mmCIF file of C-alpha atoms in Angstrom:
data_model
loop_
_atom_site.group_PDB
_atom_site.id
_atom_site.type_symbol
_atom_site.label_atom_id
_atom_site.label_comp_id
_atom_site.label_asym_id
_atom_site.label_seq_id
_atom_site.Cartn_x
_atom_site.Cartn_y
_atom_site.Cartn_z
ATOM 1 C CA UNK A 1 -19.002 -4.533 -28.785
ATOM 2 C CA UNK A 2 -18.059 -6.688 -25.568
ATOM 3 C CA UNK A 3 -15.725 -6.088 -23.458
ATOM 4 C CA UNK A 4 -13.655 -9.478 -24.391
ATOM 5 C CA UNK A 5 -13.218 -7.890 -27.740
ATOM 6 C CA UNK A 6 -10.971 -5.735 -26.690
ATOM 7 C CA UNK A 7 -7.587 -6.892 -28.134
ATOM 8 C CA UNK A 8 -4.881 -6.626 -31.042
ATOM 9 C CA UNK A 9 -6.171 -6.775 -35.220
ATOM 10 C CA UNK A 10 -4.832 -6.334 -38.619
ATOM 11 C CA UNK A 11 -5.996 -6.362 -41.663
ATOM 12 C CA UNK A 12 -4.905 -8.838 -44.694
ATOM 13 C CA UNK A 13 -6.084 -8.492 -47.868
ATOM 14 C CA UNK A 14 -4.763 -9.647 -51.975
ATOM 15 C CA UNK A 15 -2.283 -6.951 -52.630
ATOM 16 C CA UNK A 16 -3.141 -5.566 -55.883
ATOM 17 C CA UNK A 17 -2.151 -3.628 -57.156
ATOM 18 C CA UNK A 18 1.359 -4.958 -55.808
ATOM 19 C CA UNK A 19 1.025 -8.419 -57.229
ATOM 20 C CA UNK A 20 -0.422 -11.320 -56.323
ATOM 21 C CA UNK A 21 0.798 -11.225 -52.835
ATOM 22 C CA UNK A 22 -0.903 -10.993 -49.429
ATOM 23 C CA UNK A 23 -0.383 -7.992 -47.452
ATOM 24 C CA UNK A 24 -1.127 -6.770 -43.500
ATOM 25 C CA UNK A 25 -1.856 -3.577 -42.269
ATOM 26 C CA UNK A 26 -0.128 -2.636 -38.888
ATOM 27 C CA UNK A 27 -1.253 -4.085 -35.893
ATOM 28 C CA UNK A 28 -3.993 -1.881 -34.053
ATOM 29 C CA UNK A 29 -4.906 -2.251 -30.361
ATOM 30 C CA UNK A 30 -8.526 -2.117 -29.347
ATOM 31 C CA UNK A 31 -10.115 -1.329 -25.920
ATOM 32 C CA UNK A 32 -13.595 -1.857 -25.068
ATOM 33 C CA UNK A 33 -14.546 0.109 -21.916
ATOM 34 C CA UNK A 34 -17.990 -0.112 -20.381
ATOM 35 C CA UNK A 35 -20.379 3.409 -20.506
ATOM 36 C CA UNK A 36 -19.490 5.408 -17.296
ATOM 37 C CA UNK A 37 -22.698 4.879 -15.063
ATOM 38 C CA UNK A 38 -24.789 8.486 -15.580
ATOM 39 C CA UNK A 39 -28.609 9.298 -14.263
ATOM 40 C CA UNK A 40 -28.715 7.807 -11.137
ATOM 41 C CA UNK A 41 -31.903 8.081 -9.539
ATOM 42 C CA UNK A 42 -34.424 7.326 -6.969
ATOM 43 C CA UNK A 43 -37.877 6.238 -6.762
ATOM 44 C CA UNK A 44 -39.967 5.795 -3.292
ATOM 45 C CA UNK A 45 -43.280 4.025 -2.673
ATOM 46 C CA UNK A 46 -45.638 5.450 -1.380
ATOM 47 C CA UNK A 47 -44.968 8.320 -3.921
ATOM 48 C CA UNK A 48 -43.101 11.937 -1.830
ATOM 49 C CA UNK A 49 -41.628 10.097 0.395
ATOM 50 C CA UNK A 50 -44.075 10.334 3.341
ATOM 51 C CA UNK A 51 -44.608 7.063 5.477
ATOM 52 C CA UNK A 52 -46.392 6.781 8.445
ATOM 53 C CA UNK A 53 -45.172 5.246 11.742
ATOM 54 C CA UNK A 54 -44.708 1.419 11.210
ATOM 55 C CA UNK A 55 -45.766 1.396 7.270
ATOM 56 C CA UNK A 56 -43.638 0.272 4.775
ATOM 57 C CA UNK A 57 -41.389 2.129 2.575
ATOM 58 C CA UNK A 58 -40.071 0.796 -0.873
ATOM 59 C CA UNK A 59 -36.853 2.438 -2.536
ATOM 60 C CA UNK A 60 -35.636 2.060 -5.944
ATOM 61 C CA UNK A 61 -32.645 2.816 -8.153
ATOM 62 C CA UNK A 62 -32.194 3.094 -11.443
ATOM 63 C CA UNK A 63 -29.490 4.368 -13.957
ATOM 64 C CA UNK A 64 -30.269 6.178 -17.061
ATOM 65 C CA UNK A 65 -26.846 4.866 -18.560
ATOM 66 C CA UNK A 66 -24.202 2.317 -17.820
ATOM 67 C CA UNK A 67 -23.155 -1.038 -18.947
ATOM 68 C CA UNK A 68 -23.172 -3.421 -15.821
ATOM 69 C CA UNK A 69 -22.829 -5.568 -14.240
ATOM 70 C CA UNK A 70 -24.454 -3.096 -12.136
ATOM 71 C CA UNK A 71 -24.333 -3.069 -7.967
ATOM 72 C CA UNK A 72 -26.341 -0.881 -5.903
ATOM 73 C CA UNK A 73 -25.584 0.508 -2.196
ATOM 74 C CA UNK A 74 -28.089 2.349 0.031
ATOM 75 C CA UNK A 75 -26.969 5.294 2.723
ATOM 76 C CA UNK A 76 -29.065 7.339 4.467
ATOM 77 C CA UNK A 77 -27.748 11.024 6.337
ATOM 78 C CA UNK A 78 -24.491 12.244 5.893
ATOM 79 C CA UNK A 79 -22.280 9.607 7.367
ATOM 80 C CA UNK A 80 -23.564 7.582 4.695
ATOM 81 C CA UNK A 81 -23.564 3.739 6.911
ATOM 82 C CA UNK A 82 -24.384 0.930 4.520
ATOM 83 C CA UNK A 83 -28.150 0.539 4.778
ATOM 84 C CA UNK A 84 -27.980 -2.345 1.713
ATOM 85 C CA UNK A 85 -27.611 -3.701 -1.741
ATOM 86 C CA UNK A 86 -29.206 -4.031 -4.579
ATOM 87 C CA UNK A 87 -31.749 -1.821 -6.935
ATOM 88 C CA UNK A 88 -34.150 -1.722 -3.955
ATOM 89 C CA UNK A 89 -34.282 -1.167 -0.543
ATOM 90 C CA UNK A 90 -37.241 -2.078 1.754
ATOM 91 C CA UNK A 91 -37.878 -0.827 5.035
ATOM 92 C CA UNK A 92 -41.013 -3.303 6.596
ATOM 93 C CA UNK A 93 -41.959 -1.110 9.972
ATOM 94 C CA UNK A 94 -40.627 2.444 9.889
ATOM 95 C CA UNK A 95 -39.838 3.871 13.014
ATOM 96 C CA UNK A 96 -38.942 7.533 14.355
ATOM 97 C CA UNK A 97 -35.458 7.279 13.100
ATOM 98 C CA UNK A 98 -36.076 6.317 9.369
ATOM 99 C CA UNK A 99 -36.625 9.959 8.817
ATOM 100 C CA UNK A 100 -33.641 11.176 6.635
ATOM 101 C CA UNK A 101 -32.187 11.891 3.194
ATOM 102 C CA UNK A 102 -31.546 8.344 1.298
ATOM 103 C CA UNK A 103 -29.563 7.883 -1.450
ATOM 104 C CA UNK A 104 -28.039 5.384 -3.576
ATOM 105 C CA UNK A 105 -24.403 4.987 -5.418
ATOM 106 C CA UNK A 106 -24.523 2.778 -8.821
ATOM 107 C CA UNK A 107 -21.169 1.162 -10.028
ATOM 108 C CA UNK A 108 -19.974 -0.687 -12.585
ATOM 109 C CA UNK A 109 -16.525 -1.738 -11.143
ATOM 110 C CA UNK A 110 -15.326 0.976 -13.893
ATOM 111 C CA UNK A 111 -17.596 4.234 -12.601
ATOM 112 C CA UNK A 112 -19.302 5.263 -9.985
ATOM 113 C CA UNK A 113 -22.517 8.048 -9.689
ATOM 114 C CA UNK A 114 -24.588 8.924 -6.758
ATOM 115 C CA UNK A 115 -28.181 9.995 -6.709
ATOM 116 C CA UNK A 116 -29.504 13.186 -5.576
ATOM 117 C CA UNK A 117 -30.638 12.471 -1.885
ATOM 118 C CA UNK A 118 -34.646 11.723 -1.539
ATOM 119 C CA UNK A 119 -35.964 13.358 1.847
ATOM 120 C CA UNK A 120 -38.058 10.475 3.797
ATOM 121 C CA UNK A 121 -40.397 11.975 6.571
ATOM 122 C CA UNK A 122 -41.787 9.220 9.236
ATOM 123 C CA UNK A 123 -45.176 10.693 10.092
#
């Protein structure tokens, strides 16, 4: 199923043993909603999170279930600011204040999930 086949149907079929007549069933409404967005989680090169000063760190965010169009956004700490978009998020030249808890909310305009925070410690 799509979501564009969401809408009203019937039935019609030779109505025997009535006669030789058509015949409709009731009209039935349909709707297609997309799979709530479930398993959200995070993936970090280089592997436990541990990046020296001025490396590079790689995130990524996937979703065990969910029909998209998905959209990413990274946070990072509590207040959560807007870090960026998208299934990854790369940091070029970590610095001192990188260190933190990063995680990332999937959506699919119908749901939304958030991944369990991934501690990053700048070394």
């Amino acid at each position: 199923l799509q979501l564009h086949h969401s809408g009203r149907y019937r039935c019609r079929g030779w109505g025997i043993p009535v006669g030789p007549l058509w015949t409709e069933s009731e009209l039935v409404t349909v709707t297609v909603h997309r799979v709530p967005v479930s398993g959200v989680s995070l993936w970090v090169q280089p592997p436990g999170g541990q990046v020296a000063l001025g490396d590079r760190l790689v995130l990524s965010c996937s979703v065990a279930m969910g029909i998209g169009p998905l959209s990413f956004t990274w946070h990072r700490g509590s207040l959560g600011a807007l870090l960026g978009t998208g299934p990854n998020l790369e940091l070029r030249y970590i610095g001192d204040n990188d260190s933190g808890h990063y995680h990332c909310w999937a959506s699919n305009r119908d749901s939304m999930a958030e991944s369990v925070p991934l501690n990053v410690t700048v070394l």
